[in-house]
Coordinates of C-alpha atoms in Angstrom, one line a residue:
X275 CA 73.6 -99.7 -5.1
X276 CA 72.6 -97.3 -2.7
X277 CA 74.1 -94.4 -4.3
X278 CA 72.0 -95.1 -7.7
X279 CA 68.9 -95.1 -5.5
X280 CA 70.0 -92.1 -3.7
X281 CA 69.8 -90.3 -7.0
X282 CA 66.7 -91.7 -8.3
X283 CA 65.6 -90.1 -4.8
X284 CA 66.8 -86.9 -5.9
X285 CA 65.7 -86.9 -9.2
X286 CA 62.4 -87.2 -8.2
X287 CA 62.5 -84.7 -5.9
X288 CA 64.2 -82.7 -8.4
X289 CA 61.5 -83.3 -11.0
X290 CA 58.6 -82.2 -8.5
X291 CA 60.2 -79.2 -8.0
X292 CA 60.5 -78.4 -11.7
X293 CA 56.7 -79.0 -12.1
X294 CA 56.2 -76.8 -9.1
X295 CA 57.9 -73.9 -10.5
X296 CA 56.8 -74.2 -14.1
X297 CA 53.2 -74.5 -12.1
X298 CA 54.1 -71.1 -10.6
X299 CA 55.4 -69.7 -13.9
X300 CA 52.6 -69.9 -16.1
X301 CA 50.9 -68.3 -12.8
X302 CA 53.6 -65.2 -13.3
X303 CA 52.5 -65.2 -16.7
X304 CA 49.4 -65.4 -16.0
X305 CA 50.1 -62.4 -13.7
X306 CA 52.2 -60.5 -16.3
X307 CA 49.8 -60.2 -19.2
X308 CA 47.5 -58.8 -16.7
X309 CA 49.5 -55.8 -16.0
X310 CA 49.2 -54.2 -19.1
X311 CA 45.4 -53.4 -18.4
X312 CA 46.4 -52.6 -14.7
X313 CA 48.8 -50.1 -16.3
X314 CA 46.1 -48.8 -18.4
X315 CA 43.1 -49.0 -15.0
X316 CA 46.2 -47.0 -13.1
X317 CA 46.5 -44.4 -16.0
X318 CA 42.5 -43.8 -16.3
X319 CA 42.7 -43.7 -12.7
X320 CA 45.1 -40.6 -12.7
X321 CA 43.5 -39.3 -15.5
X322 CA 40.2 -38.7 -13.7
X323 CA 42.4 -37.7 -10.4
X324 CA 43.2 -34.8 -12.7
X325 CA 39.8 -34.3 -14.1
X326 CA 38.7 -34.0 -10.6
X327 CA 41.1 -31.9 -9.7
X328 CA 40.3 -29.3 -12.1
X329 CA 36.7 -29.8 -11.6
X330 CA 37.2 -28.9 -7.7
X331 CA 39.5 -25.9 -8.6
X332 CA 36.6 -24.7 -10.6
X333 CA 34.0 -25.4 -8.1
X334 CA 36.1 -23.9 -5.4
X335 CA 36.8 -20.3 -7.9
X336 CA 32.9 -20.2 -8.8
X337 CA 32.2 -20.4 -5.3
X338 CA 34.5 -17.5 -4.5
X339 CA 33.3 -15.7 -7.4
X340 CA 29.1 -16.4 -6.5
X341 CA 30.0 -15.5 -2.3
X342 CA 31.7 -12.1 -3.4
X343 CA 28.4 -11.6 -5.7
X344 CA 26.2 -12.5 -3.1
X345 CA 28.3 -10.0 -1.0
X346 CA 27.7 -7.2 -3.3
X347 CA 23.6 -8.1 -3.9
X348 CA 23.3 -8.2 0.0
X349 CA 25.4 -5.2 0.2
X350 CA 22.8 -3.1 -2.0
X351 CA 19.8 -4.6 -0.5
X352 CA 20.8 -3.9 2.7
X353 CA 21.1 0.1 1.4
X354 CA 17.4 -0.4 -0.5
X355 CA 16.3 -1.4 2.2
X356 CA 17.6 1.5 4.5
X357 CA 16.5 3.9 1.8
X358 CA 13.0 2.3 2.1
X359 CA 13.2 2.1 5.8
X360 CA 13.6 6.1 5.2
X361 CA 10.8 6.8 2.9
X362 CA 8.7 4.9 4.9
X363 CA 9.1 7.3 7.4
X364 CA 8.8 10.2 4.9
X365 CA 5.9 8.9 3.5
X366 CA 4.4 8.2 6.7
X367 CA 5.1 11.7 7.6
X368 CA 3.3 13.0 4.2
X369 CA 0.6 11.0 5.0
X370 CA 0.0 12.4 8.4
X371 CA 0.3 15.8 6.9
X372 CA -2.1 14.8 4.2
X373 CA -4.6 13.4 6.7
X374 CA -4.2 16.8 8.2
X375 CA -4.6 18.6 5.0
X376 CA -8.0 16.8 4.2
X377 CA -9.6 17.3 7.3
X378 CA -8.4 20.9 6.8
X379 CA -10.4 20.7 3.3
X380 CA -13.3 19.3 4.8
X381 CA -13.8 21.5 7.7
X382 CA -13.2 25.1 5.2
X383 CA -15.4 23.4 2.6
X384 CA -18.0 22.8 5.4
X385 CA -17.7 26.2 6.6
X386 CA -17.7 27.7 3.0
X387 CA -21.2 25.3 2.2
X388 CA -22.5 27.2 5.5
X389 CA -21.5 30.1 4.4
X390 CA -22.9 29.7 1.1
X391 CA -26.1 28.6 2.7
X392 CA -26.4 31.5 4.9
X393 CA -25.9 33.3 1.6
X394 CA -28.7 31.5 -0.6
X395 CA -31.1 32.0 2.8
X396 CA -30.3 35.9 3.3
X397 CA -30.4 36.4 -0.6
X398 CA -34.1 37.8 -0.7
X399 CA -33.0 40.2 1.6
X400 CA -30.0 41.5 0.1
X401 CA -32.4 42.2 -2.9
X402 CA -35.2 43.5 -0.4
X403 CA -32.6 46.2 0.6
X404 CA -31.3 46.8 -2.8
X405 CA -34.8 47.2 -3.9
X406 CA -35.4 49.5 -1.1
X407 CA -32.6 51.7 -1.4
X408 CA -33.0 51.9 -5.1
X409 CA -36.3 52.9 -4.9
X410 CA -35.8 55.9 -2.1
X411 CA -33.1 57.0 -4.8
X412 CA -35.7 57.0 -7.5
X413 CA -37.9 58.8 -5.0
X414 CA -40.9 56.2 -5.2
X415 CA -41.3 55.2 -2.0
X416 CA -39.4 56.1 1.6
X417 CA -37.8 53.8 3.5
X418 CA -39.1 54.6 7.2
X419 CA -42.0 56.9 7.9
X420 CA -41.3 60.5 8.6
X421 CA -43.7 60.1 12.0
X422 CA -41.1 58.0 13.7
X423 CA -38.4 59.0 16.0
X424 CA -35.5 58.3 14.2
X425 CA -35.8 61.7 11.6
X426 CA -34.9 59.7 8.5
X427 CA -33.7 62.1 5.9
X428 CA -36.6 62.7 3.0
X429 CA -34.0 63.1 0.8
X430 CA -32.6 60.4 -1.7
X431 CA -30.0 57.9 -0.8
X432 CA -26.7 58.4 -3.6
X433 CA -26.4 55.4 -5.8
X434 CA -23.0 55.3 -4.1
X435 CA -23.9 54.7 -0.4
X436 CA -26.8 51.9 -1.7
X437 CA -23.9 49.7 -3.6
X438 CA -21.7 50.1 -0.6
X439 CA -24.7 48.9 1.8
X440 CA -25.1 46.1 -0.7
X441 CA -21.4 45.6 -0.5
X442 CA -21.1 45.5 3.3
X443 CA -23.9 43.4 3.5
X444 CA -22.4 40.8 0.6
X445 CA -19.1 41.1 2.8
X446 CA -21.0 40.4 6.2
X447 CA -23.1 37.5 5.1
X448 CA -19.6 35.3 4.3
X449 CA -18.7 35.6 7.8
X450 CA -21.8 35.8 9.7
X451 CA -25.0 33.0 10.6
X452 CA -27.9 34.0 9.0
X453 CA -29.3 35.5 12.0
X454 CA -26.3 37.5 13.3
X455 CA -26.7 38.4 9.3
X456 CA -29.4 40.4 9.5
X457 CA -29.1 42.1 12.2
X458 CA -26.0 43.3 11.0
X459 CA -27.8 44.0 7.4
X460 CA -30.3 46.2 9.2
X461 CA -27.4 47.7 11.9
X462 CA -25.3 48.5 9.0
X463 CA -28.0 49.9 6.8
X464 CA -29.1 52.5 9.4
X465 CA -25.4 53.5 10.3
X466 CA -24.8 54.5 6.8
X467 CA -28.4 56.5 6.7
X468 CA -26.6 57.9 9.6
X469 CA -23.6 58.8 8.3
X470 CA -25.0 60.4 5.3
X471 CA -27.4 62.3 7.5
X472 CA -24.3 63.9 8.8
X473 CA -22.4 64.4 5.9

C-alpha cells in the first residue's frame, strides 16, 4: 500500500515537472523565432559600423586634404600680404616724393606767374625803348639831349645793338621784380650806348 502511494507521489511530482518544462519550452521557442530578426538587427548593425567607418575615413582624408589647402591659401596670403606690406612703403615713399614734386610745381609756377606779371607790367616799356631806339635809328628824334653831360653820340644806334637791348631787357625782366627791372632796362640801355660809343 504505501509503495503505490509513494508512486502516485512521484508521478505527481513528475507530472509538474513536465508542465514546468514544456512551460519553459514554448518560452525557448518563443526565444528562438526571435533570433532570426536579432540576426538580421546584428547584421544592419555591422552594416552601418561599416558605413560609418567609411564615412569617418572620408571625413578624416577631406580634412587632411582642406588643412594642407588652407596651408597653401595662408601660405600665399601671408607673401601678398608682405608684398603689400612693401608697396605700402613704396607707395608711401612715391607719395612723399610727389607731395614734394607738387609743392615744387606750385612754388615755379608761382614764381613763373610773377615773372610773367612783372613781364605784362614792364611791357610798355620794353616797347617805349624799342620805340626809342628805333626811332634814333631812323634819325627822328634823339634819345637824350646833346646839352647834357653824358655826350650821347648824334649818331644812329645799328638795328643790331637795339634788338640786343630789347633782348637783354626780355632776358632781364624773367629774372628780375619789376622795379630791379627797370633799372636794369635803363642800366643796360646806357652801357650799350656806351659800348658803341667806343667801338
Amino acid at each position: 500500500m504505501q509503495s503505490i502511494d509513494s508512486l502516485r507521489e512521484l508521478n505527481s511530482k513528475l507530472l509538474a515537472e513536465i508542465a514546468e518544462l514544456r512551460k519553459v519550452n514554448a518560452e525557448l521557442k518563443d526565444k528562438n523565432a526571435e533570433i532570426p530578426d536579432l540576426k538580421r538587427k546584428f547584421a544592419e548593425i555591422e552594416s552601418e559600423k561599416v558605413e560609418l567607418k567609411a564615412r569617418i575615413a572620408e571625413i578624416l582624408r577631406q580634412a587632411v586634404e582642406e588643412s594642407k589647402r588652407r596651408d597653401v591659401e595662408n601660405a600665399e596670403l601671408k607673401a601678398r600680404i608682405e608684398e603689400l606690406e612693401k608697396n605700402k612703403t613704396v607707395t608711401t615713399k612715391l607719395e612723399s616724393e610727389n607731395a614734394e614734386f607738387r609743392d615744387r610745381i606750385t612754388k615755379v609756377e608761382q614764381r613763373q606767374m610773377l615773372n610773367d606779371t612783372s613781364s605784362n607790367n614792364s611791357s610798355p616799356n620794353f616797347n617805349s625803348v624799342a620805340d626809342q631806339l628805333s626811332m634814333a635809328t631812323h634819325h627822328e628824334k634823339p634819345l637824350v639831349d646833346k646839352k647834357m653831360d653824358t655826350s650821347l653820340p648824334e649818331e644812329p644806334i645799328p638795328e643790331v645793338i637795339a634788338k640786343q637791348s630789347v633782348s637783354a631787357v626780355n632776358i632781364s625782366v624773367m629774372d628780375q621784380s619789376a622795379e630791379f627791372t627797370m633799372s636794369y632796362l635803363r642800366w643796360k640801355t646806357w652801357e650799350l650806348w656806351i659800348t658803341w660809343r667806343m667801338v
